[in-house]
């Protein structure tokens, strides 16, 4: 893991993963994508080994200037060896997890799908030239256990659950195509566990009974799983502790 792209690097998990990579692998180079690079951690903004680029998961395509800047840092012929998709949306000022069917909104569903799922597919498509080298590549999409269809016993959270289930299907589908075009490669979905972040902040009271990790702990857990991934793990849905989850 020396040439890494992290989408959603201004978020708690994406940012913590970038910082952990700087600590654990000082020779690594990281390109961090996020809507507003000024919101990324100060350490990432100051690091000479991190390039922060403005990118919006809701856009229909990755802007040409973003790809041009990526090419300047990590040429496509050299490629990237790790793509981590950590962008995610659970709530915002006008969006909150639904408790019942009457709460479902078409616009909220569309936005959740854009950030949690479609953005991953569009980014993978744009980065295909960077994935066609002959070294082993890891593609990890930060999903969620609530996106598991067979594990859904509580209901609710229609937009988030559905969009994470869609992300899982994208991972699974890519895992079929990419070995034919980018071998050797492993494309996996990862459940980060419950993490202390702005995303989980409104649910602190209901999370009291759960194991909640600090962002740094989550980052270390996920990087450990990603580093241990091999081509045989392609197409799997893995939890933060390395165990396999049901789709």
mmCIF file with all atom_site columns, C-alpha atoms in Angstrom, residues 50-136:
data_model
loop_
_atom_site.group_PDB
_atom_site.id
_atom_site.type_symbol
_atom_site.label_atom_id
_atom_site.label_alt_id
_atom_site.label_comp_id
_atom_site.label_asym_id
_atom_site.label_entity_id
_atom_site.label_seq_id
_atom_site.pdbx_PDB_ins_code
_atom_site.Cartn_x
_atom_site.Cartn_y
_atom_site.Cartn_z
_atom_site.occupancy
_atom_site.B_iso_or_equiv
_atom_site.pdbx_formal_charge
_atom_site.auth_seq_id
_atom_site.auth_comp_id
_atom_site.auth_asym_id
_atom_site.auth_atom_id
_atom_site.pdbx_PDB_model_num
ATOM 1  C CA . UNK A 1 50  ? -0.834  13.950 0.920   1.00 0.00 ? 50  UNK A CA 1
ATOM 2  C CA . UNK A 1 51  ? -2.468  15.679 -2.052  1.00 0.00 ? 51  UNK A CA 1
ATOM 3  C CA . UNK A 1 52  ? -6.005  16.884 -1.342  1.00 0.00 ? 52  UNK A CA 1
ATOM 4  C CA . UNK A 1 53  ? -8.311  17.326 -4.326  1.00 0.00 ? 53  UNK A CA 1
ATOM 5  C CA . UNK A 1 54  ? -11.830 18.780 -4.458  1.00 0.00 ? 54  UNK A CA 1
ATOM 6  C CA . UNK A 1 55  ? -14.291 16.064 -5.487  1.00 0.00 ? 55  UNK A CA 1
ATOM 7  C CA . UNK A 1 56  ? -18.033 15.684 -5.021  1.00 0.00 ? 56  UNK A CA 1
ATOM 8  C CA . UNK A 1 57  ? -19.545 12.204 -4.877  1.00 0.00 ? 57  UNK A CA 1
ATOM 9  C CA . UNK A 1 58  ? -22.839 13.631 -6.145  1.00 0.00 ? 58  UNK A CA 1
ATOM 10 C CA . UNK A 1 59  ? -21.411 14.758 -9.484  1.00 0.00 ? 59  UNK A CA 1
ATOM 11 C CA . UNK A 1 60  ? -22.169 12.670 -12.551 1.00 0.00 ? 60  UNK A CA 1
ATOM 12 C CA . UNK A 1 61  ? -18.503 12.276 -13.422 1.00 0.00 ? 61  UNK A CA 1
ATOM 13 C CA . UNK A 1 62  ? -15.098 12.895 -11.927 1.00 0.00 ? 62  UNK A CA 1
ATOM 14 C CA . UNK A 1 63  ? -13.928 16.319 -13.199 1.00 0.00 ? 63  UNK A CA 1
ATOM 15 C CA . UNK A 1 64  ? -11.112 16.283 -15.743 1.00 0.00 ? 64  UNK A CA 1
ATOM 16 C CA . UNK A 1 65  ? -9.007  18.625 -13.605 1.00 0.00 ? 65  UNK A CA 1
ATOM 17 C CA . UNK A 1 66  ? -9.132  16.151 -10.698 1.00 0.00 ? 66  UNK A CA 1
ATOM 18 C CA . UNK A 1 67  ? -7.888  13.353 -12.949 1.00 0.00 ? 67  UNK A CA 1
ATOM 19 C CA . UNK A 1 68  ? -5.231  15.670 -14.362 1.00 0.00 ? 68  UNK A CA 1
ATOM 20 C CA . UNK A 1 69  ? -3.960  16.503 -10.875 1.00 0.00 ? 69  UNK A CA 1
ATOM 21 C CA . UNK A 1 70  ? -4.002  12.811 -9.954  1.00 0.00 ? 70  UNK A CA 1
ATOM 22 C CA . UNK A 1 71  ? -1.961  12.049 -13.068 1.00 0.00 ? 71  UNK A CA 1
ATOM 23 C CA . UNK A 1 72  ? 0.625   14.622 -11.966 1.00 0.00 ? 72  UNK A CA 1
ATOM 24 C CA . UNK A 1 73  ? 0.989   12.947 -8.563  1.00 0.00 ? 73  UNK A CA 1
ATOM 25 C CA . UNK A 1 74  ? 0.501   9.301  -9.537  1.00 0.00 ? 74  UNK A CA 1
ATOM 26 C CA . UNK A 1 75  ? 0.811   8.694  -13.290 1.00 0.00 ? 75  UNK A CA 1
ATOM 27 C CA . UNK A 1 76  ? -1.689  6.187  -14.670 1.00 0.00 ? 76  UNK A CA 1
ATOM 28 C CA . UNK A 1 77  ? 1.136   4.066  -16.071 1.00 0.00 ? 77  UNK A CA 1
ATOM 29 C CA . UNK A 1 78  ? 2.463   3.757  -12.518 1.00 0.00 ? 78  UNK A CA 1
ATOM 30 C CA . UNK A 1 79  ? -1.044  3.239  -11.158 1.00 0.00 ? 79  UNK A CA 1
ATOM 31 C CA . UNK A 1 80  ? -2.504  3.125  -7.672  1.00 0.00 ? 80  UNK A CA 1
ATOM 32 C CA . UNK A 1 81  ? -2.417  0.020  -5.506  1.00 0.00 ? 81  UNK A CA 1
ATOM 33 C CA . UNK A 1 82  ? -5.206  0.919  -3.076  1.00 0.00 ? 82  UNK A CA 1
ATOM 34 C CA . UNK A 1 83  ? -8.560  2.669  -3.521  1.00 0.00 ? 83  UNK A CA 1
ATOM 35 C CA . UNK A 1 84  ? -10.573 3.314  -0.362  1.00 0.00 ? 84  UNK A CA 1
ATOM 36 C CA . UNK A 1 85  ? -14.092 4.680  -0.737  1.00 0.00 ? 85  UNK A CA 1
ATOM 37 C CA . UNK A 1 86  ? -14.974 6.243  2.618   1.00 0.00 ? 86  UNK A CA 1
ATOM 38 C CA . UNK A 1 87  ? -17.550 8.795  1.475   1.00 0.00 ? 87  UNK A CA 1
ATOM 39 C CA . UNK A 1 88  ? -20.879 8.327  3.205   1.00 0.00 ? 88  UNK A CA 1
ATOM 40 C CA . UNK A 1 89  ? -24.146 10.070 4.034   1.00 0.00 ? 89  UNK A CA 1
ATOM 41 C CA . UNK A 1 90  ? -26.579 9.126  6.805   1.00 0.00 ? 90  UNK A CA 1
ATOM 42 C CA . UNK A 1 91  ? -28.057 12.475 7.744   1.00 0.00 ? 91  UNK A CA 1
ATOM 43 C CA . UNK A 1 92  ? -27.820 16.188 6.998   1.00 0.00 ? 92  UNK A CA 1
ATOM 44 C CA . UNK A 1 93  ? -29.787 19.326 7.763   1.00 0.00 ? 93  UNK A CA 1
ATOM 45 C CA . UNK A 1 94  ? -32.667 18.156 5.579   1.00 0.00 ? 94  UNK A CA 1
ATOM 46 C CA . UNK A 1 95  ? -32.152 14.384 5.699   1.00 0.00 ? 95  UNK A CA 1
ATOM 47 C CA . UNK A 1 96  ? -32.584 12.004 8.635   1.00 0.00 ? 96  UNK A CA 1
ATOM 48 C CA . UNK A 1 97  ? -32.941 8.194  8.845   1.00 0.00 ? 97  UNK A CA 1
ATOM 49 C CA . UNK A 1 98  ? -36.548 7.176  8.308   1.00 0.00 ? 98  UNK A CA 1
ATOM 50 C CA . UNK A 1 99  ? -38.439 5.454  11.110  1.00 0.00 ? 99  UNK A CA 1
ATOM 51 C CA . UNK A 1 100 ? -41.433 4.493  8.960   1.00 0.00 ? 100 UNK A CA 1
ATOM 52 C CA . UNK A 1 101 ? -42.538 4.333  5.346   1.00 0.00 ? 101 UNK A CA 1
ATOM 53 C CA . UNK A 1 102 ? -44.273 7.720  5.550   1.00 0.00 ? 102 UNK A CA 1
ATOM 54 C CA . UNK A 1 103 ? -40.881 9.344  6.132   1.00 0.00 ? 103 UNK A CA 1
ATOM 55 C CA . UNK A 1 104 ? -39.439 8.192  2.801   1.00 0.00 ? 104 UNK A CA 1
ATOM 56 C CA . UNK A 1 105 ? -38.509 11.006 0.410   1.00 0.00 ? 105 UNK A CA 1
ATOM 57 C CA . UNK A 1 106 ? -37.498 10.544 -3.217  1.00 0.00 ? 106 UNK A CA 1
ATOM 58 C CA . UNK A 1 107 ? -34.961 13.371 -3.012  1.00 0.00 ? 107 UNK A CA 1
ATOM 59 C CA . UNK A 1 108 ? -33.399 11.979 0.166   1.00 0.00 ? 108 UNK A CA 1
ATOM 60 C CA . UNK A 1 109 ? -33.185 8.525  -1.392  1.00 0.00 ? 109 UNK A CA 1
ATOM 61 C CA . UNK A 1 110 ? -31.544 9.938  -4.516  1.00 0.00 ? 110 UNK A CA 1
ATOM 62 C CA . UNK A 1 111 ? -28.961 11.863 -2.493  1.00 0.00 ? 111 UNK A CA 1
ATOM 63 C CA . UNK A 1 112 ? -28.134 8.879  -0.278  1.00 0.00 ? 112 UNK A CA 1
ATOM 64 C CA . UNK A 1 113 ? -27.645 6.696  -3.348  1.00 0.00 ? 113 UNK A CA 1
ATOM 65 C CA . UNK A 1 114 ? -25.451 9.338  -5.008  1.00 0.00 ? 114 UNK A CA 1
ATOM 66 C CA . UNK A 1 115 ? -23.050 9.604  -2.076  1.00 0.00 ? 115 UNK A CA 1
ATOM 67 C CA . UNK A 1 116 ? -23.146 6.055  -0.706  1.00 0.00 ? 116 UNK A CA 1
ATOM 68 C CA . UNK A 1 117 ? -23.240 4.076  -3.944  1.00 0.00 ? 117 UNK A CA 1
ATOM 69 C CA . UNK A 1 118 ? -23.210 5.860  -7.304  1.00 0.00 ? 118 UNK A CA 1
ATOM 70 C CA . UNK A 1 119 ? -20.178 7.945  -6.389  1.00 0.00 ? 119 UNK A CA 1
ATOM 71 C CA . UNK A 1 120 ? -18.188 4.756  -5.865  1.00 0.00 ? 120 UNK A CA 1
ATOM 72 C CA . UNK A 1 121 ? -19.067 3.375  -9.295  1.00 0.00 ? 121 UNK A CA 1
ATOM 73 C CA . UNK A 1 122 ? -18.315 6.677  -11.037 1.00 0.00 ? 122 UNK A CA 1
ATOM 74 C CA . UNK A 1 123 ? -14.957 6.975  -9.255  1.00 0.00 ? 123 UNK A CA 1
ATOM 75 C CA . UNK A 1 124 ? -13.966 3.377  -10.025 1.00 0.00 ? 124 UNK A CA 1
ATOM 76 C CA . UNK A 1 125 ? -14.849 3.990  -13.667 1.00 0.00 ? 125 UNK A CA 1
ATOM 77 C CA . UNK A 1 126 ? -12.682 7.122  -13.806 1.00 0.00 ? 126 UNK A CA 1
ATOM 78 C CA . UNK A 1 127 ? -9.753  5.391  -12.095 1.00 0.00 ? 127 UNK A CA 1
ATOM 79 C CA . UNK A 1 128 ? -9.792  2.309  -14.316 1.00 0.00 ? 128 UNK A CA 1
ATOM 80 C CA . UNK A 1 129 ? -6.611  3.403  -16.170 1.00 0.00 ? 129 UNK A CA 1
ATOM 81 C CA . UNK A 1 130 ? -4.842  3.569  -12.783 1.00 0.00 ? 130 UNK A CA 1
ATOM 82 C CA . UNK A 1 131 ? -5.893  -0.003 -11.950 1.00 0.00 ? 131 UNK A CA 1
ATOM 83 C CA . UNK A 1 132 ? -4.640  -1.817 -15.034 1.00 0.00 ? 132 UNK A CA 1
ATOM 84 C CA . UNK A 1 133 ? -1.016  -2.306 -13.976 1.00 0.00 ? 133 UNK A CA 1
ATOM 85 C CA . UNK A 1 134 ? 0.262   -5.768 -13.044 1.00 0.00 ? 134 UNK A CA 1
ATOM 86 C CA . UNK A 1 135 ? 0.746   -5.250 -9.320  1.00 0.00 ? 135 UNK A CA 1
ATOM 87 C CA . UNK A 1 136 ? -1.857  -6.415 -6.797  1.00 0.00 ? 136 UNK A CA 1
#
